[in-house]
PDB file of C-alpha atoms in Angstrom:
ATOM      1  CA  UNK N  17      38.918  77.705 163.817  1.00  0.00           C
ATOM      2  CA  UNK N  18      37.429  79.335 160.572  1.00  0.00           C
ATOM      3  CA  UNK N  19      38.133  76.577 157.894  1.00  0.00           C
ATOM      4  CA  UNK N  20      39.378  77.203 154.739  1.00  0.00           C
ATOM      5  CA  UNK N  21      38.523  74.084 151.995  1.00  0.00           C
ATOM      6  CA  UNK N  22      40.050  74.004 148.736  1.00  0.00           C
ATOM      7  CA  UNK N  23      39.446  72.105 146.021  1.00  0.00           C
ATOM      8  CA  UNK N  24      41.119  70.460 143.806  1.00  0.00           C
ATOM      9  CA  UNK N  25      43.332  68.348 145.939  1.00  0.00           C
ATOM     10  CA  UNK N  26      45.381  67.228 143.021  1.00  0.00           C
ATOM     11  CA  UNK N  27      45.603  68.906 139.412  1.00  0.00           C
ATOM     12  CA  UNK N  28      47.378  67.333 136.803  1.00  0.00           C
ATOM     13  CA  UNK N  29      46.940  69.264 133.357  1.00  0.00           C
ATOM     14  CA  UNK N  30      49.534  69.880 130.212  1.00  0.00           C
ATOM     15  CA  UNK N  31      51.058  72.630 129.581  1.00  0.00           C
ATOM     16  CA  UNK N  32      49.274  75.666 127.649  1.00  0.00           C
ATOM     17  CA  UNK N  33      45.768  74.403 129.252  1.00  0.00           C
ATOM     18  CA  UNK N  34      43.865  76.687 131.565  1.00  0.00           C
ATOM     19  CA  UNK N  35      42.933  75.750 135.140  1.00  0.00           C
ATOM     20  CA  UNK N  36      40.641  76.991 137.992  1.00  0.00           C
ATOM     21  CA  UNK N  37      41.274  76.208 141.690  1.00  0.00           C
ATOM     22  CA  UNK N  38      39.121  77.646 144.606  1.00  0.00           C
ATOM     23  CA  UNK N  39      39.263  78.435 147.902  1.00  0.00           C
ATOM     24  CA  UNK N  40      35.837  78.372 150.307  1.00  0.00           C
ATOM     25  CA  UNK N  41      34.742  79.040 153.810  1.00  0.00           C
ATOM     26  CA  UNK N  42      31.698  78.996 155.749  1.00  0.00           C
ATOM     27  CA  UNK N  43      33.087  82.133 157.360  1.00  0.00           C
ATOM     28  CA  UNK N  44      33.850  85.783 156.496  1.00  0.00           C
ATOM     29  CA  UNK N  45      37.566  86.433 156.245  1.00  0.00           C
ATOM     30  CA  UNK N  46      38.867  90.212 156.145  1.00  0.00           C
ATOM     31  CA  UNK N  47      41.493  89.325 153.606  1.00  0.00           C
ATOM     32  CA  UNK N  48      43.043  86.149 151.385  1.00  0.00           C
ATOM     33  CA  UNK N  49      45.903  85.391 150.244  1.00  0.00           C
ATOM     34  CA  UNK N  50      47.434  81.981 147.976  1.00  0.00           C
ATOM     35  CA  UNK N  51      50.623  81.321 148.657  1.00  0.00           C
ATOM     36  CA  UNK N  52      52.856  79.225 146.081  1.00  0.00           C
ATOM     37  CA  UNK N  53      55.272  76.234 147.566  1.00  0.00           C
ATOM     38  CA  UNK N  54      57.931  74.473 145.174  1.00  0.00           C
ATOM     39  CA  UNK N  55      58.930  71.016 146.363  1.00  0.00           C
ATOM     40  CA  UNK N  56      61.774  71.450 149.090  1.00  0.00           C
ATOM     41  CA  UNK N  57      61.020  74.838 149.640  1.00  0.00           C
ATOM     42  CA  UNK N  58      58.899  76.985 151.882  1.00  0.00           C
ATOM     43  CA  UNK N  59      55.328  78.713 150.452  1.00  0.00           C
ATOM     44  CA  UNK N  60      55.746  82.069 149.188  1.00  0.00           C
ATOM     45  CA  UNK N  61      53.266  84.452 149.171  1.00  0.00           C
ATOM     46  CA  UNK N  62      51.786  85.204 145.260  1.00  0.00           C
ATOM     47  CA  UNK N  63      48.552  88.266 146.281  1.00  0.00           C
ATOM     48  CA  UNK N  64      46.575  89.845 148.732  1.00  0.00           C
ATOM     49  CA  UNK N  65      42.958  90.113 148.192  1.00  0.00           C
ATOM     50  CA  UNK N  66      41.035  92.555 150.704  1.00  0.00           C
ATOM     51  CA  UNK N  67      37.899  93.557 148.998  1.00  0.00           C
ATOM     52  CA  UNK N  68      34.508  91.609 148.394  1.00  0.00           C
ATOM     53  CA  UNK N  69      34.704  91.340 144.615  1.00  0.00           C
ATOM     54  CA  UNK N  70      38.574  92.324 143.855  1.00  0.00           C
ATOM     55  CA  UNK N  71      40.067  90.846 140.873  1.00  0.00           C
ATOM     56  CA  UNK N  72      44.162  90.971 141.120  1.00  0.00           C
ATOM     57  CA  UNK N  73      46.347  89.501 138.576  1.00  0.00           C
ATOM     58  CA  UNK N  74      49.450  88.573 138.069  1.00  0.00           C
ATOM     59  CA  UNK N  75      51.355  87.779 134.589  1.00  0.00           C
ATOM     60  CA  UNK N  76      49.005  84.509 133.792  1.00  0.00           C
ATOM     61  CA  UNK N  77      47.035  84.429 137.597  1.00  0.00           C
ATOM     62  CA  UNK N  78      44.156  85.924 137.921  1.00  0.00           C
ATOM     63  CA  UNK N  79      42.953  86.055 141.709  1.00  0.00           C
ATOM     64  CA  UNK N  80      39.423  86.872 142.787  1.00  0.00           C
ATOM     65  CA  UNK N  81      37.796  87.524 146.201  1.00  0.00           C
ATOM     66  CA  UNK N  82      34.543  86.939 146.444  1.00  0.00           C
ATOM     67  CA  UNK N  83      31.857  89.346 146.862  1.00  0.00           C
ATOM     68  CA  UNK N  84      30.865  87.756 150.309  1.00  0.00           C
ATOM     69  CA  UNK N  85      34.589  87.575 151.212  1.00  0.00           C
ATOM     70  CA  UNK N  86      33.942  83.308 152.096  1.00  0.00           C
ATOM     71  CA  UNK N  87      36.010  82.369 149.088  1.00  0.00           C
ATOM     72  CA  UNK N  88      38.706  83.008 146.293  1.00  0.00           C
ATOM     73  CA  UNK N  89      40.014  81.542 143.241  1.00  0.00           C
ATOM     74  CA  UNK N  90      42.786  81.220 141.105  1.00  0.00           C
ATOM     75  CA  UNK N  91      42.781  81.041 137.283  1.00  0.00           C
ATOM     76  CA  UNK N  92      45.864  80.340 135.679  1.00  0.00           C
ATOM     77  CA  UNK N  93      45.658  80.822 131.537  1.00  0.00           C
ATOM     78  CA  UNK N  94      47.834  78.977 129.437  1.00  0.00           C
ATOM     79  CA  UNK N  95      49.792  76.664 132.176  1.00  0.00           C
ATOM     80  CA  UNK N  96      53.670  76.232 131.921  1.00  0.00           C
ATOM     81  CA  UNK N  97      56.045  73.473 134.063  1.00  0.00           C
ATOM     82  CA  UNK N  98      57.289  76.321 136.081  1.00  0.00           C
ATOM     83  CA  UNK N  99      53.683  76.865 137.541  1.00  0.00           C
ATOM     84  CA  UNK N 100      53.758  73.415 138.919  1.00  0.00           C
ATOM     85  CA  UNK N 101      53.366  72.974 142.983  1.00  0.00           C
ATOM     86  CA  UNK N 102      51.239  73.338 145.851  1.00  0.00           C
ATOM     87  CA  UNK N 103      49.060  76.563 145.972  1.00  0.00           C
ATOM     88  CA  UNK N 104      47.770  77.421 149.561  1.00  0.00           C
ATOM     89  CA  UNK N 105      44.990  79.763 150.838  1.00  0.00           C
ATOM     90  CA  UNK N 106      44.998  81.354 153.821  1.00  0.00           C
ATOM     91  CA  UNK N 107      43.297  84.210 156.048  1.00  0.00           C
ATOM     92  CA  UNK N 108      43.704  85.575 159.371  1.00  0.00           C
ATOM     93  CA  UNK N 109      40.716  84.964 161.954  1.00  0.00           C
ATOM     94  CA  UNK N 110      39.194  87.533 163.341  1.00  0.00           C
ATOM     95  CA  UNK N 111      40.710  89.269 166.091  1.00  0.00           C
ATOM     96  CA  UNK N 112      43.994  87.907 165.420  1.00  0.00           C
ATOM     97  CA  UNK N 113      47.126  90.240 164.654  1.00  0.00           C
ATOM     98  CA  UNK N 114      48.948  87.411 164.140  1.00  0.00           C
ATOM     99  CA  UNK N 115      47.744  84.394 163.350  1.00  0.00           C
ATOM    100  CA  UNK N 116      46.950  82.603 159.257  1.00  0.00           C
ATOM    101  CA  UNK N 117      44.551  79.494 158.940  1.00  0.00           C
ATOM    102  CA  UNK N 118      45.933  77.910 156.176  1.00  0.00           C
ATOM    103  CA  UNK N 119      44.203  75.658 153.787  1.00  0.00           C
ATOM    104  CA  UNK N 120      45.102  72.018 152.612  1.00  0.00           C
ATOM    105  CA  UNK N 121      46.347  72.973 149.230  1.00  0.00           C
ATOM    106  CA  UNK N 122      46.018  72.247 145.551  1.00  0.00           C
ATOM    107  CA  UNK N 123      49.130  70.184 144.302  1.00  0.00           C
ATOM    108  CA  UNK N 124      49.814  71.320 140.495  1.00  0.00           C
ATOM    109  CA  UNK N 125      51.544  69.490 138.031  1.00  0.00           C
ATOM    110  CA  UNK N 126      52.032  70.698 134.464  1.00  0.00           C
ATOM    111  CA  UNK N 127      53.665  68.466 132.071  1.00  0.00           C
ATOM    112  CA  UNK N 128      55.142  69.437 128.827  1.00  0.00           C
TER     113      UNK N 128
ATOM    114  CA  UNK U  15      69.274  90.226 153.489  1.00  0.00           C
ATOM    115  CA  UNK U  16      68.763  86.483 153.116  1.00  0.00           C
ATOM    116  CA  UNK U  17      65.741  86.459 154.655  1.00  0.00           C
ATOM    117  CA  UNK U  18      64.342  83.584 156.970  1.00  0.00           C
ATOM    118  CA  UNK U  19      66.890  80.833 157.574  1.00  0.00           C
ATOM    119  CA  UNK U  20      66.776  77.383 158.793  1.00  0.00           C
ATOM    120  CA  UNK U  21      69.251  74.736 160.059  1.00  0.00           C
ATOM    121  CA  UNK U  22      69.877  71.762 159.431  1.00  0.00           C
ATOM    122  CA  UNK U  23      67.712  70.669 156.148  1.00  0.00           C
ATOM    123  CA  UNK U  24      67.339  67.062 156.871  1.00  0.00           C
ATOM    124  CA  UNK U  25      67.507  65.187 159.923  1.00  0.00           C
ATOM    125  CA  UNK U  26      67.074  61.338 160.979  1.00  0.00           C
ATOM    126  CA  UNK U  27      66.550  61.300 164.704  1.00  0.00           C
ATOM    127  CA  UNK U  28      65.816  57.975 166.439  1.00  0.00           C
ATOM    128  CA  UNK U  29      62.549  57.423 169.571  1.00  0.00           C
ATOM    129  CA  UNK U  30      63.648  59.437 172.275  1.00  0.00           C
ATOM    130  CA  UNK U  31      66.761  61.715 170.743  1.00  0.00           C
ATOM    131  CA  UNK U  32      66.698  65.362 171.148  1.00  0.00           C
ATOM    132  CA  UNK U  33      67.332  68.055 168.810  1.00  0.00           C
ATOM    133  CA  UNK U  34      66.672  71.815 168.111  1.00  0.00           C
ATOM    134  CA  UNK U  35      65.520  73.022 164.988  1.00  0.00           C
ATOM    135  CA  UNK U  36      67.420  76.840 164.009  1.00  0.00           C
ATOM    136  CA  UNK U  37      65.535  79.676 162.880  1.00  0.00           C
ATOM    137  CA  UNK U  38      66.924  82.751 162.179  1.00  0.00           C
ATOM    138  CA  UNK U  39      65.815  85.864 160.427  1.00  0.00           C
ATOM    139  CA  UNK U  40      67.179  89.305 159.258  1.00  0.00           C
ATOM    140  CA  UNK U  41      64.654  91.395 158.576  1.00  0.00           C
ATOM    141  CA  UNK U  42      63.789  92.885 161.604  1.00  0.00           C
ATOM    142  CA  UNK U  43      59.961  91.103 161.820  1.00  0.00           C
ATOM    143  CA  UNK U  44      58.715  90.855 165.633  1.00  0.00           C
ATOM    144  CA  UNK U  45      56.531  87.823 165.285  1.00  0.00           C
ATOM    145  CA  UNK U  46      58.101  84.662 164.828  1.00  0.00           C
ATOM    146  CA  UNK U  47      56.429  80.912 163.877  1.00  0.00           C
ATOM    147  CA  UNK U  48      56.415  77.316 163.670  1.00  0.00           C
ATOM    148  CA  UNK U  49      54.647  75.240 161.880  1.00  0.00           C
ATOM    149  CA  UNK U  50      54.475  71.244 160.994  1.00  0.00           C
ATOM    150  CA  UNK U  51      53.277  70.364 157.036  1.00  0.00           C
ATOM    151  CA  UNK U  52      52.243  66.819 156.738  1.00  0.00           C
ATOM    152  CA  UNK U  53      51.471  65.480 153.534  1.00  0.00           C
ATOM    153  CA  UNK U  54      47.603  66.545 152.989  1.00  0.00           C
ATOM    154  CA  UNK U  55      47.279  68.247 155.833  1.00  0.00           C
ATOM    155  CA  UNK U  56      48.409  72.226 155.327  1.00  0.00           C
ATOM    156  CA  UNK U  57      50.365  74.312 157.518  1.00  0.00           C
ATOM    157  CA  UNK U  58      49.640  73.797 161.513  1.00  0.00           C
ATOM    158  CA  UNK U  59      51.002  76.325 163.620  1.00  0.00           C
ATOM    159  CA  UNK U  60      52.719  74.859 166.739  1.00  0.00           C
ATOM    160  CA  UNK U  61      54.292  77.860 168.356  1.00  0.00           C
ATOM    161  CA  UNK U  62      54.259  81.937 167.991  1.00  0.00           C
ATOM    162  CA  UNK U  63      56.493  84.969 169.153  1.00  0.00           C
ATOM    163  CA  UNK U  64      55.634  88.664 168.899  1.00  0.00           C
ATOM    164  CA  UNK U  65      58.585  89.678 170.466  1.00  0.00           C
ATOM    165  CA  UNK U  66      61.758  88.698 172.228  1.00  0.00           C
ATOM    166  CA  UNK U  67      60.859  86.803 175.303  1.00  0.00           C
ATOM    167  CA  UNK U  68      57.315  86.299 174.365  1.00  0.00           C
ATOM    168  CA  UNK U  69      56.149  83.211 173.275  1.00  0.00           C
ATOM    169  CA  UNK U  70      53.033  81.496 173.285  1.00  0.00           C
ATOM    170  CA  UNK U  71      51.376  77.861 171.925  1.00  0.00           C
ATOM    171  CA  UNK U  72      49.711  77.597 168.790  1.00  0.00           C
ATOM    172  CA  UNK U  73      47.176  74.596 167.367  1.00  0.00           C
ATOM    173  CA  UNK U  74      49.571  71.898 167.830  1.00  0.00           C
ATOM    174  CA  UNK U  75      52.602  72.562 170.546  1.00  0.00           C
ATOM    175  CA  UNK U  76      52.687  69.170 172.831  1.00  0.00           C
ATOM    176  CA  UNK U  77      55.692  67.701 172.315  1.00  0.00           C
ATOM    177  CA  UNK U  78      57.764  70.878 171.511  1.00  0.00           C
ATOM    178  CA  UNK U  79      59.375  73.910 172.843  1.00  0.00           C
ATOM    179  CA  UNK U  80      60.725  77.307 171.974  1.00  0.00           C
ATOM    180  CA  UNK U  81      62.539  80.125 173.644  1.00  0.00           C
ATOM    181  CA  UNK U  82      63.031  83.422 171.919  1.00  0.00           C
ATOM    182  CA  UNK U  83      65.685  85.825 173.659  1.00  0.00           C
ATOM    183  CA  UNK U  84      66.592  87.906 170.343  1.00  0.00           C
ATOM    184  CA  UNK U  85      64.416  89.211 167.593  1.00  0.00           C
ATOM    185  CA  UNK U  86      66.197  87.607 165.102  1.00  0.00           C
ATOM    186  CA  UNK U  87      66.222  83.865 166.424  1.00  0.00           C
ATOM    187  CA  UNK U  88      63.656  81.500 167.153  1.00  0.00           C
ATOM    188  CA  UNK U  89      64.889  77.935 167.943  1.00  0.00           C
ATOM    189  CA  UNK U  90      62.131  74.751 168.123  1.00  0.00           C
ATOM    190  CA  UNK U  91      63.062  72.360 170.556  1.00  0.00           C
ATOM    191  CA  UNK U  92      61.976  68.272 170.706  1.00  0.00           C
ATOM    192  CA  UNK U  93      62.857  66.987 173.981  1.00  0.00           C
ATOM    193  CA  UNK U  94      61.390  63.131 173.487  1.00  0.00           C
ATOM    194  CA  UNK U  95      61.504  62.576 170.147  1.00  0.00           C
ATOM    195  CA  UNK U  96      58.535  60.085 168.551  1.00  0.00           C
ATOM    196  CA  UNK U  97      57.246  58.802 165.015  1.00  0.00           C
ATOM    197  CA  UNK U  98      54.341  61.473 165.491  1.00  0.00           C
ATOM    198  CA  UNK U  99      56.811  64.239 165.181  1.00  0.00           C
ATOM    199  CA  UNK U 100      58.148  63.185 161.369  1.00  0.00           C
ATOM    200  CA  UNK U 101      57.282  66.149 159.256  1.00  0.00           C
ATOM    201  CA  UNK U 102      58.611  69.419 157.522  1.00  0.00           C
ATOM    202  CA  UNK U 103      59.056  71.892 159.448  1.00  0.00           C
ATOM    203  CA  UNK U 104      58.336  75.528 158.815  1.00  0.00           C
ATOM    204  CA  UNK U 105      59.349  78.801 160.543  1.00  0.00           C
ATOM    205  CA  UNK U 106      58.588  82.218 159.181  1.00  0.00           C
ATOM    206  CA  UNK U 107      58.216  85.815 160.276  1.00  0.00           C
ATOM    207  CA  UNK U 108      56.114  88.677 159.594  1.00  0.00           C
ATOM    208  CA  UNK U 109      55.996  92.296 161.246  1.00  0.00           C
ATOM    209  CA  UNK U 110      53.351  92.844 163.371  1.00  0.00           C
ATOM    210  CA  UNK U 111      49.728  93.201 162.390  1.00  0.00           C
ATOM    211  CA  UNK U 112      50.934  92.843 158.928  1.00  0.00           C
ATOM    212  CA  UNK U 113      50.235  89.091 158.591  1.00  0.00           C
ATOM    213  CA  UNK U 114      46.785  89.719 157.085  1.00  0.00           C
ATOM    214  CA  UNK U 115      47.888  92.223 154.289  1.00  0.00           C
ATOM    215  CA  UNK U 116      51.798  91.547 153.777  1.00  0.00           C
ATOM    216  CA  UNK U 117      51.792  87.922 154.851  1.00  0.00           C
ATOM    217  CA  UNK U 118      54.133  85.619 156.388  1.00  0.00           C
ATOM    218  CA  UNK U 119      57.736  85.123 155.106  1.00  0.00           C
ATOM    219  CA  UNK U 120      58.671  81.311 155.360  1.00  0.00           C
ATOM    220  CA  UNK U 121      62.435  79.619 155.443  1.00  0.00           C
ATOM    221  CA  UNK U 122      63.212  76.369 153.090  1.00  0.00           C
ATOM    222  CA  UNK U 123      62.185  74.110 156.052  1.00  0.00           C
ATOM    223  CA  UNK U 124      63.477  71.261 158.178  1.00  0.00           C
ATOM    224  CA  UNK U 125      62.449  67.556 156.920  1.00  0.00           C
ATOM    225  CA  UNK U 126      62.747  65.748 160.012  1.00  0.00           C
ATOM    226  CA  UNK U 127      62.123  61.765 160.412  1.00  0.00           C
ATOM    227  CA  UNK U 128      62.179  59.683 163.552  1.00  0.00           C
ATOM    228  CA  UNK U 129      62.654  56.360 163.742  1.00  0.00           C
TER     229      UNK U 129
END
């Protein structure tokens, strides 16, 4: 199983500070993707990142692959309460159509 | 299209009850999964479909089963349940080959205790 560590584990920050969580592997992943999960609900998939080096962003996320394709981050500018829960990594092993490894997570809370 | 579906939301079942977990979705997606979050512990997948009346196990299927005999539903059975088996529990779909590129589309989940 190709693991997929991410660090944080827990991020607790105010709101309008700017935050960094990453997402590494030992192994070579095709493609990565974060996934955000609200309490009580299921995750929901934020970007796709296919290329070695790809930036992708979205409103205040900025995503990056990197260049070896063994790990991502996530940079979130100027936090707000609704960015608070868990943000998951995941990638599909290789010679899998179907299958994600998922990472543990980084649980997000942004106070007011 | 309301998208993936599960039923019930909650559920208290006591050492050796039964239940099955509903999944249904509407948006036409082949594969079909389960998975178990535990606090800490991510996403484990504990059963797949690719199609109706294929399934297959995943990283963590003892103690469960599934039968898929439509594309649209998925059900997740426990036979004997036990403490081990209190969790959230996930389905979601995808189309195929897509999982990598379009990912996977999950319901709200089923919080499930046994006591």
């Amino acid at each position: 199983t190709q693991l997929l560590e991410q660090s944080p584990q827990f991020l607790s920050i105010q709101e309008g500070e700017n935050l960094t969580v990453y997402c590494n592997s030992s192994s070579v992943f095709s493609s990565l993707q974060w996934y955000r999960q609200e309490p009580g609900e299921g995750p929901v998939l934020l970007v796709t990142v296919v290329t070695g080096g790809e930036v992708k962003k979205l409103k205040r996320l900025t995503f990056q692959f990197g260049d070896a394709r063994k790990d991502s981050s996530l940079h979130i500018t100027a936090a707000q309460p609704g960015d608070t829960g868990l943000y998951l990594c995941a990638g599909p092993p290789p010679n899998s159509g179907y299958a994600l490894n998922f990472g543990k997570g980084t649980s997000l809370l942004v106070t007011p | 299209n309301a998208g993936v579906t599960q039923t019930p939301k909650f559920r208290i079942l006591k050492i050796g009850q039964s239940m099955t977990l509903q999944c249904t979705q509407d948006m036409n997606h082949n594969y079909m999964y389960w998975y178990r979050q535990d606090p800490g512990m991510g996403l484990k997948l504990i059963y797949y479909s690719v199609g109706a009346g294929i399934t297959d196990k995943g990283e963590v299927p003892n103690g469960y089963n599934v039968s898929r005999s439509t594309t649209e539903d998925f059900p997740l059975r426990l036979e004997l349940a036990a403490p081990s088996q209190t969790s959230v529990y996930f389905c979601a779909s995808t189309l195929r080959g897509t999982s990598g590129k379009l990912g996977q589309f999950f319901g709200p989940g089923t919080r499930l205790t046994v006591l």
